[in-house]
mmCIF file of C-alpha atoms in Angstrom:
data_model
loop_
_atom_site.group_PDB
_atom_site.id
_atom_site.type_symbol
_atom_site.label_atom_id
_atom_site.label_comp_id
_atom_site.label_asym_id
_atom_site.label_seq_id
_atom_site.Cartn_x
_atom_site.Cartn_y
_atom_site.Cartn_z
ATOM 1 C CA UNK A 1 -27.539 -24.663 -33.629
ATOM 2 C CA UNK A 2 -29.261 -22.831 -30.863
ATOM 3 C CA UNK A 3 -28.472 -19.042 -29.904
ATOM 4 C CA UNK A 4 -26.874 -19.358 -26.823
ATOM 5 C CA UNK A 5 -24.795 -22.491 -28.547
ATOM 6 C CA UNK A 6 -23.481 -20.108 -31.442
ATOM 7 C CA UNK A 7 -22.700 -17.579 -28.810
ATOM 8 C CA UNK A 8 -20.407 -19.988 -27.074
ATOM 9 C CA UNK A 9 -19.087 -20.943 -30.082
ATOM 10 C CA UNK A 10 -18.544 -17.735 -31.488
ATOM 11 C CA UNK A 11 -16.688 -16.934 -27.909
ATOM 12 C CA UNK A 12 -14.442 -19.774 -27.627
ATOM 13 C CA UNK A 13 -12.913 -19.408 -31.356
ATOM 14 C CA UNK A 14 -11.988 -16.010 -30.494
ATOM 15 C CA UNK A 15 -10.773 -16.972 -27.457
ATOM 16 C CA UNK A 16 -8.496 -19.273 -29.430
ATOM 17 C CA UNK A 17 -7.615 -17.018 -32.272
ATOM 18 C CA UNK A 18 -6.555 -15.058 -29.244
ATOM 19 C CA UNK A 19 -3.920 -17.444 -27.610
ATOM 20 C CA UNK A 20 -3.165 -18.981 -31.237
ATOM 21 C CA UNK A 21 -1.925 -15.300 -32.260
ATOM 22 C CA UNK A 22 -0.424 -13.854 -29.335
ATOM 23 C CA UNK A 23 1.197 -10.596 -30.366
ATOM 24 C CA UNK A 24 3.677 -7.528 -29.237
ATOM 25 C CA UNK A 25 0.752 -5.369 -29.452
ATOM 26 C CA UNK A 26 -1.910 -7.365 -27.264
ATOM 27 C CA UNK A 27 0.461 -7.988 -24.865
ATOM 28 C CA UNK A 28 0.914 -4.202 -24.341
ATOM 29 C CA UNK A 29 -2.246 -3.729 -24.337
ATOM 30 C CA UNK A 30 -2.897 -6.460 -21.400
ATOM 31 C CA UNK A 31 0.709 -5.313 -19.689
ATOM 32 C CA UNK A 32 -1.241 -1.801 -19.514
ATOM 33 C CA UNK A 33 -4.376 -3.275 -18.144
ATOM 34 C CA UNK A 34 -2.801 -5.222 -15.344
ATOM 35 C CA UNK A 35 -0.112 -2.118 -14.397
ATOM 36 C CA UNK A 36 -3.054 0.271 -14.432
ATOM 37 C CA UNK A 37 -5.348 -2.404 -12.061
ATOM 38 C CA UNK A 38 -2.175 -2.137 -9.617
ATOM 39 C CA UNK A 39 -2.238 1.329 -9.589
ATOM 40 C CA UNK A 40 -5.677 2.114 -9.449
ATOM 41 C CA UNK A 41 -5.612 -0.618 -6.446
ATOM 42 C CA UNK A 42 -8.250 -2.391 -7.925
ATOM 43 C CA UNK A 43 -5.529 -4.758 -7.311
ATOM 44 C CA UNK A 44 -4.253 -5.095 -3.640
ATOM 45 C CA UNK A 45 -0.742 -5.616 -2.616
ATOM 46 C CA UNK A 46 -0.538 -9.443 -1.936
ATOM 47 C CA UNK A 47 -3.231 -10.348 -4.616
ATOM 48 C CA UNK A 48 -2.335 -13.684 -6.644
ATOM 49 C CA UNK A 49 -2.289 -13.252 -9.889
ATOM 50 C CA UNK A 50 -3.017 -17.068 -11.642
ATOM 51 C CA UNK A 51 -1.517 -17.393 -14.872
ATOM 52 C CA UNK A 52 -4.561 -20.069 -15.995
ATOM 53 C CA UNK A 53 -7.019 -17.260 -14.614
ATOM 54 C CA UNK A 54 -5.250 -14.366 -16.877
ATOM 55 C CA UNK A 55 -5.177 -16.531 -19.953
ATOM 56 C CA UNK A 56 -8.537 -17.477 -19.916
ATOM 57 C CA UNK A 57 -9.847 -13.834 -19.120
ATOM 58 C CA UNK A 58 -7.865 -11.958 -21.727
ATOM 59 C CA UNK A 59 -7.798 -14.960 -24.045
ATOM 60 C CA UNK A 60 -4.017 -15.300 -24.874
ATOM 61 C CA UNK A 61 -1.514 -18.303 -24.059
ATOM 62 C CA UNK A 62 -0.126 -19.044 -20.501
ATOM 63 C CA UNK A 63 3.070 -18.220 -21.996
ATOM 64 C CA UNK A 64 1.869 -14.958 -23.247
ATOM 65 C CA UNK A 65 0.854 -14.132 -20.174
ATOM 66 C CA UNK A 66 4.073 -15.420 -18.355
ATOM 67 C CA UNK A 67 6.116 -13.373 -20.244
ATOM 68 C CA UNK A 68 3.829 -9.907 -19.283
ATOM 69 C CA UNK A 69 4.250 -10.950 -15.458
ATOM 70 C CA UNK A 70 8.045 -10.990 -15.587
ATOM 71 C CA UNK A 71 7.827 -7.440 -17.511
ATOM 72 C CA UNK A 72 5.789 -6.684 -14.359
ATOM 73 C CA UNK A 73 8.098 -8.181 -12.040
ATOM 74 C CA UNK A 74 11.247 -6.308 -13.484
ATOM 75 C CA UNK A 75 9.187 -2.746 -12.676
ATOM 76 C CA UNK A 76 8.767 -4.349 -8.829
ATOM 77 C CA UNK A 77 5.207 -4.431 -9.545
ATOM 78 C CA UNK A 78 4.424 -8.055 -9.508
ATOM 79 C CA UNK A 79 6.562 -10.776 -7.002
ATOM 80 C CA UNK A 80 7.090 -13.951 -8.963
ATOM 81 C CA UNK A 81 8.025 -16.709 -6.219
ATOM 82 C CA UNK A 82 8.907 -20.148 -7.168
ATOM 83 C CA UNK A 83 5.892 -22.824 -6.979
ATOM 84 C CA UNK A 84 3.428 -19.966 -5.483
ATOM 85 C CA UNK A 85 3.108 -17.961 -8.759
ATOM 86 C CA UNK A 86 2.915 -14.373 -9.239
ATOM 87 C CA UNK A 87 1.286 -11.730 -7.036
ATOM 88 C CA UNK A 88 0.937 -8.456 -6.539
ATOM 89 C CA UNK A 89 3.755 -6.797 -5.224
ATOM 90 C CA UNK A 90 3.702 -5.640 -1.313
ATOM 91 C CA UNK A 91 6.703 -3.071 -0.280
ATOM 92 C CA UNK A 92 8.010 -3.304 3.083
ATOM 93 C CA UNK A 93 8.523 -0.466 5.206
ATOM 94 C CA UNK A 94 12.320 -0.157 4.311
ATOM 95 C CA UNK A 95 11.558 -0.171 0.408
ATOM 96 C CA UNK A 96 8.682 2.611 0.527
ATOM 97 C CA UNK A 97 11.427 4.508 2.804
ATOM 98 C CA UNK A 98 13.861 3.843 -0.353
ATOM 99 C CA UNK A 99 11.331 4.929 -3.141
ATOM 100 C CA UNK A 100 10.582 8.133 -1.538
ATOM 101 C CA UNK A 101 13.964 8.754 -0.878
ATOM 102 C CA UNK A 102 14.913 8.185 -4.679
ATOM 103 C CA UNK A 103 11.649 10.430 -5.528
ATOM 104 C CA UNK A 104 13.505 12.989 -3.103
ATOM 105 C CA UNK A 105 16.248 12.995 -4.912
ATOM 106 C CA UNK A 106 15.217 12.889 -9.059
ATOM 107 C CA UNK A 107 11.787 14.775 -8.621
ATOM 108 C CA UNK A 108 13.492 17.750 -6.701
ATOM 109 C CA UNK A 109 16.573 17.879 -8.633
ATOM 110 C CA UNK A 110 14.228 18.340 -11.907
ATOM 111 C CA UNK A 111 12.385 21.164 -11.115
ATOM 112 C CA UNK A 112 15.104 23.988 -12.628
ATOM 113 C CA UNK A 113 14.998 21.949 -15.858
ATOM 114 C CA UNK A 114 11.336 21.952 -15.528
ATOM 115 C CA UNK A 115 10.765 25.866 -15.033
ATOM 116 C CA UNK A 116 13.245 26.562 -17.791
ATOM 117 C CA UNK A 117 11.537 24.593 -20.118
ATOM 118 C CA UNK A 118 7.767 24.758 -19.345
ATOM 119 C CA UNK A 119 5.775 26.575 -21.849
ATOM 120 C CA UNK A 120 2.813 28.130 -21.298
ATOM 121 C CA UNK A 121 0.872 25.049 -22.938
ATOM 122 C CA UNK A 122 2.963 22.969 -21.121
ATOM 123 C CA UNK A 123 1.774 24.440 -17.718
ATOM 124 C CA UNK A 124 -2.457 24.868 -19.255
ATOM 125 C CA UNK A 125 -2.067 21.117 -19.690
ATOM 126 C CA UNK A 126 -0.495 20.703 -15.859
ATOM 127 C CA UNK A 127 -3.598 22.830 -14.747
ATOM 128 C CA UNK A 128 -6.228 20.557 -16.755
ATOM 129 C CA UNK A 129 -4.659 17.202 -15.225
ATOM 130 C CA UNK A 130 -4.640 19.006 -11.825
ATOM 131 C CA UNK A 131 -8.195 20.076 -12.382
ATOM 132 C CA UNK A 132 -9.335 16.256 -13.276
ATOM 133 C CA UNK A 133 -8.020 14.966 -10.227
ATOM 134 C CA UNK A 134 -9.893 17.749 -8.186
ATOM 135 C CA UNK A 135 -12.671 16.254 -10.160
ATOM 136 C CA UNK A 136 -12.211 12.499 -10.125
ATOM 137 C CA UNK A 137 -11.766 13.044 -5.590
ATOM 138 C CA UNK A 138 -14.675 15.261 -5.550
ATOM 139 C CA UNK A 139 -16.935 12.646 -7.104
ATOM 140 C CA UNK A 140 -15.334 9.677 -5.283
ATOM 141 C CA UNK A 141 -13.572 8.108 -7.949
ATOM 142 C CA UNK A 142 -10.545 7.039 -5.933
ATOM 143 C CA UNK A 143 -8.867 4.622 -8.315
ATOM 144 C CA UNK A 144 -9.294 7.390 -11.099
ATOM 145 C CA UNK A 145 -7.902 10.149 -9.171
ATOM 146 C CA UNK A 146 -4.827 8.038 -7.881
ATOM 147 C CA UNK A 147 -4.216 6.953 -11.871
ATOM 148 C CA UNK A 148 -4.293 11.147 -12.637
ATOM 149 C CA UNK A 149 -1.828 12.213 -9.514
ATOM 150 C CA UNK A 150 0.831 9.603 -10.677
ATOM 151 C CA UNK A 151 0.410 11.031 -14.408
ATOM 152 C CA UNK A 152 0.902 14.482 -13.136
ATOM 153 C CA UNK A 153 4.156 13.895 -11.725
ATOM 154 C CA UNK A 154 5.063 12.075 -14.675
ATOM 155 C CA UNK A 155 3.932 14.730 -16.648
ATOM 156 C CA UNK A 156 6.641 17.023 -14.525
ATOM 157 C CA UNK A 157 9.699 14.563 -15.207
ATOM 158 C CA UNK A 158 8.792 14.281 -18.913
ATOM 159 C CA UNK A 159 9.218 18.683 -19.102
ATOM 160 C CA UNK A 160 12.272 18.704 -17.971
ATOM 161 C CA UNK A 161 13.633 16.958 -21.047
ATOM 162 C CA UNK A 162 16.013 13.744 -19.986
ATOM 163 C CA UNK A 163 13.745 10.619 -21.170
ATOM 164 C CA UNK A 164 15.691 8.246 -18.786
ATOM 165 C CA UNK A 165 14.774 10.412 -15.703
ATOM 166 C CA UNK A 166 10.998 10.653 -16.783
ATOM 167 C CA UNK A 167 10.831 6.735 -17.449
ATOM 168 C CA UNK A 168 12.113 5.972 -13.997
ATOM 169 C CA UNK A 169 10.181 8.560 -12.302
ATOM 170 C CA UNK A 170 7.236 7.033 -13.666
ATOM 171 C CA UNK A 171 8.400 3.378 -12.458
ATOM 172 C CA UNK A 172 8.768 5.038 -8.820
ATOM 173 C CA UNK A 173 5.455 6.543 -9.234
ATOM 174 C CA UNK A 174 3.769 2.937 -9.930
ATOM 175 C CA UNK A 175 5.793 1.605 -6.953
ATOM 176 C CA UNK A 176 4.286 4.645 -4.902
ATOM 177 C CA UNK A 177 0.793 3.851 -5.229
ATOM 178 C CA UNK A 178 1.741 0.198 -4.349
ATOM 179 C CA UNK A 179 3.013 2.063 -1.360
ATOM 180 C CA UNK A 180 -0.421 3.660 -0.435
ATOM 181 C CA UNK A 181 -2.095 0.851 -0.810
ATOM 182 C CA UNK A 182 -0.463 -1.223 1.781
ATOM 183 C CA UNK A 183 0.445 2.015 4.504
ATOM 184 C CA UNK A 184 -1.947 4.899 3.330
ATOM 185 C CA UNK A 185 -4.791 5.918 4.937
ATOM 186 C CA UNK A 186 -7.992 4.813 3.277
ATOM 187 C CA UNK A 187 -9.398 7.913 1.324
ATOM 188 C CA UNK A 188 -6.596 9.405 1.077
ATOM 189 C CA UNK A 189 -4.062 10.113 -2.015
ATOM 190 C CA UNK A 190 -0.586 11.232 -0.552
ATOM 191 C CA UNK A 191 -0.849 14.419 -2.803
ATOM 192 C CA UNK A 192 -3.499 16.993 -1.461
ATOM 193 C CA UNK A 193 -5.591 17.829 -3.386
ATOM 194 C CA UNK A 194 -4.589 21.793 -3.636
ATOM 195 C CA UNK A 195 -0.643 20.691 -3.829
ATOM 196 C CA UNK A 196 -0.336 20.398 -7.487
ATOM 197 C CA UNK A 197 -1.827 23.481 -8.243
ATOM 198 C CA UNK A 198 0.597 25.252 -5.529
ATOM 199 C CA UNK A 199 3.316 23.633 -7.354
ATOM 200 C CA UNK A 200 1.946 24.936 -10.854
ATOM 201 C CA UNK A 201 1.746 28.849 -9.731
ATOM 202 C CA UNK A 202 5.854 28.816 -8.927
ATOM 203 C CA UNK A 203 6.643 26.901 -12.107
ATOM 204 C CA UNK A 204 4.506 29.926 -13.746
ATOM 205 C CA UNK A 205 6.562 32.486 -11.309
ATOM 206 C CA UNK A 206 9.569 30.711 -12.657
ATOM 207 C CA UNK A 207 11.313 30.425 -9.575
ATOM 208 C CA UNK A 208 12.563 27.128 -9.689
ATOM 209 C CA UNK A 209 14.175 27.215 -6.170
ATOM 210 C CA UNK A 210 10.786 27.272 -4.867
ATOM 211 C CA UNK A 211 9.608 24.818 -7.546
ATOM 212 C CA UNK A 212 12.313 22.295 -5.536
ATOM 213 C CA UNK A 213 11.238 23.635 -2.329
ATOM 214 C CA UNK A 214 7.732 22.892 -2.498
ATOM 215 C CA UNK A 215 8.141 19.574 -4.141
ATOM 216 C CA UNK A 216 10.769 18.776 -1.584
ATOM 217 C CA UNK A 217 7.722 19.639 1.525
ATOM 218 C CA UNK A 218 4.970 17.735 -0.701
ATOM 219 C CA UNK A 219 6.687 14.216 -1.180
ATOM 220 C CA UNK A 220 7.786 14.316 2.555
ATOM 221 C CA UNK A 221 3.944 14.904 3.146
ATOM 222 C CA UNK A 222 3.218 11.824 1.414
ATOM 223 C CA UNK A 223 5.559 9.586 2.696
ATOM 224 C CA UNK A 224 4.387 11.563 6.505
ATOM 225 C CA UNK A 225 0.885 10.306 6.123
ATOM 226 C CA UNK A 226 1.697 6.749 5.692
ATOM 227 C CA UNK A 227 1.326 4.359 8.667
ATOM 228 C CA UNK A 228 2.626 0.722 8.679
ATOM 229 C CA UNK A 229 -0.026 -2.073 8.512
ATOM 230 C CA UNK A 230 -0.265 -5.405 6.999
ATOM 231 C CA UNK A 231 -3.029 -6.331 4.167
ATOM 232 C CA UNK A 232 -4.171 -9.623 4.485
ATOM 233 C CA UNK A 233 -3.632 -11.778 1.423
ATOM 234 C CA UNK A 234 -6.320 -12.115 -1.475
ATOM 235 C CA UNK A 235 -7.154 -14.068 -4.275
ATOM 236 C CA UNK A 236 -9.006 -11.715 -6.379
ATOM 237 C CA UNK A 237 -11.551 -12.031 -9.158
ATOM 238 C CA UNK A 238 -9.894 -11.339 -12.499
ATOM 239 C CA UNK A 239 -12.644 -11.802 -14.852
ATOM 240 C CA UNK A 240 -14.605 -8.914 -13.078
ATOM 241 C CA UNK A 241 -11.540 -6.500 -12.671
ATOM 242 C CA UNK A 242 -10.723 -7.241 -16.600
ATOM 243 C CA UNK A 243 -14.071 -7.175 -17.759
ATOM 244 C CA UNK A 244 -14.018 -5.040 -20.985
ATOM 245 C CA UNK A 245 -10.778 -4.144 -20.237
ATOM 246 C CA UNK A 246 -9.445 -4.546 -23.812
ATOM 247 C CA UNK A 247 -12.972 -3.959 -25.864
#
């Protein structure tokens, strides 16, 4: 047997191992691939998202895959419509106005819990994620920096100590940067750049009034520099965005 003819061989029994042993951990592993391709926007609001096409790129079963889109779907990530399939979720005006609004209201209302309870490692490792964003905008790497801001809140909910809170900050989070990618300007984050290291110097002061204050001013910023526009449907390429993906 040739080369290339072992090499296809080779690739198609993994491939079946793969859907013949579909397991809780792979499909973690692709759930996390697909939610961070959302996020990053590699992909847009609207794109379809063929359950043939993700079985054959990450090599599990269509039912595999099935059941990681409706994991998707229940975080308002993915839309599954009957006979069209799933795609990429695409907010309307009224539910980014609700997700900031609910942002408003948990993110804010954390930030006593968070100054009580932020150690000074706590805040050295705010600073480093706050310094890798700088970082990932200053060298252009959009997707990366958008991935780090939505950690960094995160990162914020988790301090103040009520795992329930943190979980569903981090769902609104995801749904945020669905958000920008259908009514943000291009280039730009929501979060300046400077704003999460503002935010770091009062949890440090421990004034946690001021803490609420400013994170009260910076999500209204965000949701001020988003403009309404529609993004024309895609079909995107999923064996390029999932290339190497999983190793």
């Amino acid at each position: 047997m040739s080369e290339s003819r072992q090499a296809h061989a080779a690739k198609k029994t993994r491939r079946n191992e793969g859907k013949a042993g579909d397991g809780a951990q792979r499909h973690d592993a692709i759930y996390r691939a697909i939610s961070d391709a959302i996020i990053e926007h590699r992909l847009q609001p609207g794109a379809r998202l063929r359950e043939d096409a993700l079985s054959d790129v990450f090599g599990v079963s269509r039912t595999g895959i099935r059941k990681i889109l409706q994991r998707l779907a229940l975080e308002h990530l993915v839309t599954l419509t009957p006979r069209r399939g799933a795609s990429v979720s695409r907010p309307t005006a009224e539910e980014a106005r609700d997700v900031f609004a609910a942002r408003q209201l948990v993110e804010c209302g954390l930030m006593e819990q968070v100054v009580q309870r932020a150690t000074a490692a706590d805040v050295a490792r705010l600073r480093d994620d706050a310094r890798r964003e700088r970082q990932a905008l200053k060298a252009g790497k959009q997707s990366e920096a958008i991935k780090l801001s939505a950690a960094f809140h995160v990162r914020l909910a988790e301090l103040a100590g009520n795992a329930t809170l943190s979980e569903f900050v981090g769902r609104l989070c995801s749904r945020s940067s669905l958000i920008l990618a259908v009514y943000g300007n291009t280039g730009h984050l929501g979060c300046e750049s400077h704003d999460h290291d503002e935010l770091i110097r009062h949890l440090e002061s421990g004034n946690g009034e001021r803490a609420r204050a400013f994170m009260q001013r910076h999500l209204k910023a965000i949701e001020a520099s988003l403009s309404i526009a529609e993004a024309p449907e895609e079909t995107p390429d999923l064996k390029r965005i999932f290339d190497g993906a999983l190793g």
